[in-house]
mmCIF file of C-alpha atoms in Angstrom:
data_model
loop_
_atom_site.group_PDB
_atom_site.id
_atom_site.type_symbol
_atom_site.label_atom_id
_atom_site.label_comp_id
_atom_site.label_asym_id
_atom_site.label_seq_id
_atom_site.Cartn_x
_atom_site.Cartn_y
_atom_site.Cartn_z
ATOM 1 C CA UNK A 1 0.000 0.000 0.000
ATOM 2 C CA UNK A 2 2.628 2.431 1.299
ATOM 3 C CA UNK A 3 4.879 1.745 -2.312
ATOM 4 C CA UNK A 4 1.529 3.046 -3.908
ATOM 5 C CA UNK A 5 1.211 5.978 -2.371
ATOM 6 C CA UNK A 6 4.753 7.071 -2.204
ATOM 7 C CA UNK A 7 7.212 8.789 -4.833
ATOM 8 C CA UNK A 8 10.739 10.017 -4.955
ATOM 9 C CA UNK A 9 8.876 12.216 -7.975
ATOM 10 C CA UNK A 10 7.617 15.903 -6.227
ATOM 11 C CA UNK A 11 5.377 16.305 -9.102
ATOM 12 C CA UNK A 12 4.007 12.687 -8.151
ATOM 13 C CA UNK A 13 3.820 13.898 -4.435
ATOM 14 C CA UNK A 14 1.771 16.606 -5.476
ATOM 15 C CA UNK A 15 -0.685 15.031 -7.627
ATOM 16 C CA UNK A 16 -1.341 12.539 -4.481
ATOM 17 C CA UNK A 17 -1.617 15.672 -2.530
ATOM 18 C CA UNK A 18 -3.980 17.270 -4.875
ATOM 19 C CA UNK A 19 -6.024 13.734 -5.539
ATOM 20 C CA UNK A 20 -5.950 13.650 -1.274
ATOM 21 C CA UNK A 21 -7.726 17.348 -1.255
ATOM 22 C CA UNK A 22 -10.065 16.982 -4.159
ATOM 23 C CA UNK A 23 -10.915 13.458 -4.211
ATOM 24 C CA UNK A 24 -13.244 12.162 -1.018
ATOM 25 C CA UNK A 25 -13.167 8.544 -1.693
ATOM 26 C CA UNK A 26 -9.268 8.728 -1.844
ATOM 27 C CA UNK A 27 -9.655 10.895 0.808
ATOM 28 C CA UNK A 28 -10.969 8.487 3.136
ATOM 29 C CA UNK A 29 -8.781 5.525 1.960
ATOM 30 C CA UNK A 30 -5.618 7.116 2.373
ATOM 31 C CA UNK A 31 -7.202 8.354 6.299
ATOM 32 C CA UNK A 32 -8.421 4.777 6.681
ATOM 33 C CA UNK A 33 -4.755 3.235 6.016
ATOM 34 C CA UNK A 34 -3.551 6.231 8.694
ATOM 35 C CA UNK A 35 -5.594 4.619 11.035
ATOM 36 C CA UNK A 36 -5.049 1.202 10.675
ATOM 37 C CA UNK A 37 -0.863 2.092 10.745
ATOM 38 C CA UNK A 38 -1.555 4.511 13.415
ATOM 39 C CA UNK A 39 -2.153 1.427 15.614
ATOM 40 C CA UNK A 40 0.353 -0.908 14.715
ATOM 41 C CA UNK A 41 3.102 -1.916 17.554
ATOM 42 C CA UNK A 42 7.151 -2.766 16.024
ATOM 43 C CA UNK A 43 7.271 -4.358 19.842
ATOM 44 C CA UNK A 44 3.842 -6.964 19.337
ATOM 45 C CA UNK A 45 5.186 -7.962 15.451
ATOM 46 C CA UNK A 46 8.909 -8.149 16.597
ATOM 47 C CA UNK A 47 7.682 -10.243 19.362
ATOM 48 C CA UNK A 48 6.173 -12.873 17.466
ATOM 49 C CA UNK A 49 8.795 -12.912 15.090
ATOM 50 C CA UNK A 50 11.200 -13.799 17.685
ATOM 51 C CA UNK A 51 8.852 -16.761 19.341
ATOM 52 C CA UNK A 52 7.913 -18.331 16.392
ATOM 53 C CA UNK A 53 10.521 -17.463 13.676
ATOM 54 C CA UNK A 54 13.749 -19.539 12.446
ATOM 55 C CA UNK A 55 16.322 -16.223 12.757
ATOM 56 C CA UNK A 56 18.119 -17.899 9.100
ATOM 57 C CA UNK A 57 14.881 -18.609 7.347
ATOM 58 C CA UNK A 58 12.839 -16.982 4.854
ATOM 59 C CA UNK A 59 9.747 -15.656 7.310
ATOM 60 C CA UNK A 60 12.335 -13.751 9.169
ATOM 61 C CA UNK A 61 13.065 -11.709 5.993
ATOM 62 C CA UNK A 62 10.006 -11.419 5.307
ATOM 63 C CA UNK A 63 9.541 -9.935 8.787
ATOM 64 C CA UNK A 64 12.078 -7.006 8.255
ATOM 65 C CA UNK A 65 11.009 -6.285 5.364
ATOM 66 C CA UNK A 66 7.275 -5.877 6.212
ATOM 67 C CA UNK A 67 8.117 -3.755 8.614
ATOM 68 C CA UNK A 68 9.921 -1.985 6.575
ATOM 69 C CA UNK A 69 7.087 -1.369 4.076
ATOM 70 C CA UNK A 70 5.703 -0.431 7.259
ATOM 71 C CA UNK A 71 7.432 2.519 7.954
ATOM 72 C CA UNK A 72 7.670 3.049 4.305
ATOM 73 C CA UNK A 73 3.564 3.367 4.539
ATOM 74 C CA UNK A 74 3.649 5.695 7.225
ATOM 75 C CA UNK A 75 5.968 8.300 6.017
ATOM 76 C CA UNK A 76 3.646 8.121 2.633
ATOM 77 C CA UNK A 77 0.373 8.797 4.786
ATOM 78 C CA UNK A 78 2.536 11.807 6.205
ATOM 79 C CA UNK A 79 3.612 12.792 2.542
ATOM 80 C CA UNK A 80 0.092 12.484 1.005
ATOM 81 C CA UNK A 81 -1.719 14.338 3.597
ATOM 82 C CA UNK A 82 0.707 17.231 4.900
ATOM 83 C CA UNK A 83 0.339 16.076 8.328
ATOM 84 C CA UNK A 84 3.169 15.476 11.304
ATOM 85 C CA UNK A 85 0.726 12.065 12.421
ATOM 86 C CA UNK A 86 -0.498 9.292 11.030
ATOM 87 C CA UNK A 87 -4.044 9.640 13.111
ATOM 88 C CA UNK A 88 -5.243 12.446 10.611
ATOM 89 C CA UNK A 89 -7.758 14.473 11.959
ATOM 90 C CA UNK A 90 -8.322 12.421 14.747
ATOM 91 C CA UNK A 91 -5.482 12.350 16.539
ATOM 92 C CA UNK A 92 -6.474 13.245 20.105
ATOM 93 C CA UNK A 93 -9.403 10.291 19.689
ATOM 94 C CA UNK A 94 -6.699 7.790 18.214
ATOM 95 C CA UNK A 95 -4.503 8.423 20.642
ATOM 96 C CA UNK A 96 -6.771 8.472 23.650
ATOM 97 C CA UNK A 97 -7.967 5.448 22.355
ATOM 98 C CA UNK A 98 -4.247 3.656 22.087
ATOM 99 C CA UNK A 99 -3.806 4.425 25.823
ATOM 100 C CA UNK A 100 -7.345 2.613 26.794
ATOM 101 C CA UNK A 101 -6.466 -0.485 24.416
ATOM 102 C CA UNK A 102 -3.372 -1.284 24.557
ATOM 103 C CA UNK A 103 -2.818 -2.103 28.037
ATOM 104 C CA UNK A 104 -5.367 -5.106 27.611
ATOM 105 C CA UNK A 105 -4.541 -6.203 23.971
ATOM 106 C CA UNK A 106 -0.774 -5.884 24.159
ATOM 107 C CA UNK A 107 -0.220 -8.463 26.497
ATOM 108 C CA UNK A 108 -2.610 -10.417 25.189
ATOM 109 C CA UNK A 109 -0.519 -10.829 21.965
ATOM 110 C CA UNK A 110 2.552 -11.979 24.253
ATOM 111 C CA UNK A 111 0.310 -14.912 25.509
ATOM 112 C CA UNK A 112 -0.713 -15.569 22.243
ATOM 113 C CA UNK A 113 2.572 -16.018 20.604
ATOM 114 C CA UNK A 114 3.236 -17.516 23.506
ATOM 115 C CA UNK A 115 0.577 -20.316 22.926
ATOM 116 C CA UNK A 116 1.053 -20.452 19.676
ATOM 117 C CA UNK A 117 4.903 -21.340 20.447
ATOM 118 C CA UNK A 118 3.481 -24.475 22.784
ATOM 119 C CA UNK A 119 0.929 -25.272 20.205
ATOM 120 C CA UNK A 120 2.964 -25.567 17.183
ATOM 121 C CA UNK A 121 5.970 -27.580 19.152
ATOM 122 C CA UNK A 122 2.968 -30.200 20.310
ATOM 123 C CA UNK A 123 1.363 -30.401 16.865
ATOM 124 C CA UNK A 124 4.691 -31.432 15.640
ATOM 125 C CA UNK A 125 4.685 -34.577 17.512
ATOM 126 C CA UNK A 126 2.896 -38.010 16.904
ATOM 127 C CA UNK A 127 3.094 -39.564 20.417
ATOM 128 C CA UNK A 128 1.060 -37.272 22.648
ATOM 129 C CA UNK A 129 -0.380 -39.113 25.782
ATOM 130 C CA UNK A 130 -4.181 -38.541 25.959
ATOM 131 C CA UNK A 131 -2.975 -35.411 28.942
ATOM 132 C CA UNK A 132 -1.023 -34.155 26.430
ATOM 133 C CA UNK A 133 -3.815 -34.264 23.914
ATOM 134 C CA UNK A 134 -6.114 -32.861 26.255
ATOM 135 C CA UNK A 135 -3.366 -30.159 26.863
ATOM 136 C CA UNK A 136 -2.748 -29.070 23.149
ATOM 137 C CA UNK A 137 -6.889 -28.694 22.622
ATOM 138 C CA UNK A 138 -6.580 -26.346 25.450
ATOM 139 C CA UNK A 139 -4.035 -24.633 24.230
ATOM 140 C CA UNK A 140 -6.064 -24.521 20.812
ATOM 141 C CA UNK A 141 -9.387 -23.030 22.834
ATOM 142 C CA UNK A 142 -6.938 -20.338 23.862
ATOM 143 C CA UNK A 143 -5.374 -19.417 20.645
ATOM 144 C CA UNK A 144 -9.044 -19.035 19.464
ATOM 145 C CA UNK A 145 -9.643 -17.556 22.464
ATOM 146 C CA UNK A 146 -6.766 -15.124 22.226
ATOM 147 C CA UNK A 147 -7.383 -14.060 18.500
ATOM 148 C CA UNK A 148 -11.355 -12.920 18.870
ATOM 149 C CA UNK A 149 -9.530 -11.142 22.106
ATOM 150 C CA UNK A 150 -7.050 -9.115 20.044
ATOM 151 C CA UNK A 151 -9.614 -8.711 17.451
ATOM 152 C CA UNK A 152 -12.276 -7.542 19.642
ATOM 153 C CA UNK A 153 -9.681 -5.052 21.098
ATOM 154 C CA UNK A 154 -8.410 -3.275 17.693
ATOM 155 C CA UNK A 155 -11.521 -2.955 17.029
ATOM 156 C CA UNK A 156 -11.935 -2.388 12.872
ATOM 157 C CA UNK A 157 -8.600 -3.319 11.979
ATOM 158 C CA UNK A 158 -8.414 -6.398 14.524
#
């Protein structure tokens, strides 16, 4: 998304500009990605990457460079729309809104890659005894349990 809306071109940057002014509907899309980056933790991604991520394999790449694209996004939202945040117009309510959330979802996604850690290792194995069965179901309820959690709490972009 963020390649899209980005340019090394400042006649490029303008037209986006002008499009961002004049157009509504692209308008509201390029606000809508604001938001949704606006709410994205390095910490919560980085953290799963290093519970359930080989460090020499391909995913962890793919990692950095999402990330990247990340930040890559966000200074394109900034570009586009003249502005010094991400949030938009809505700022204060985005931000007032970070401070409720993320003390309940954020350590909700360390137990979930956290789960998904013990999960994945048990899946892996044949010989579970019927407690250890019993275990990795439990540990499945959670996951579930964990993801409608985190989705519940980022509300539209969950």
């Amino acid at each position: 998304v963020g390649a899209g809306l980005s340019s090394d071109d400042p006649i490029s940057t303008q037209t986006l500009q002008d499009m961002y002014e004049g157009w509504p509907w692209f308008r509201e899309t390029v606000d809508l990605i604001g938001m949704i980056v606006s709410k994205t933790d390095f910490s919560i991604a980085e953290n799963y990457d290093n519970q359930l991520v080989d460090k020499d394999g391909e995913l962890d790449r793919l990692g950095r460079e999402v990330r990247a694209k990340l930040v890559q996004t966000r200074q394109a939202v900034l570009d586009v729309t003249k502005s010094t945040d991400f949030a938009g117009d809505h700022v204060a309510l985005q931000r007032a809104s970070s401070q409720i959330r993320h003390p309940y979802v954020d350590p909700v996604n360390v137990i979930q890659a956290e789960l998904l850690k013990r999960f994945r290792a048990m899946d892996k194995r044949d010989d579970l005894t019927p407690q250890e069965q019993e275990e990795k179901q439990t540990l499945k309820d959670a996951l579930i349990i964990s993801i409608n959690g985190v989705a519940a709490g980022m509300k539209n972009s969950g």
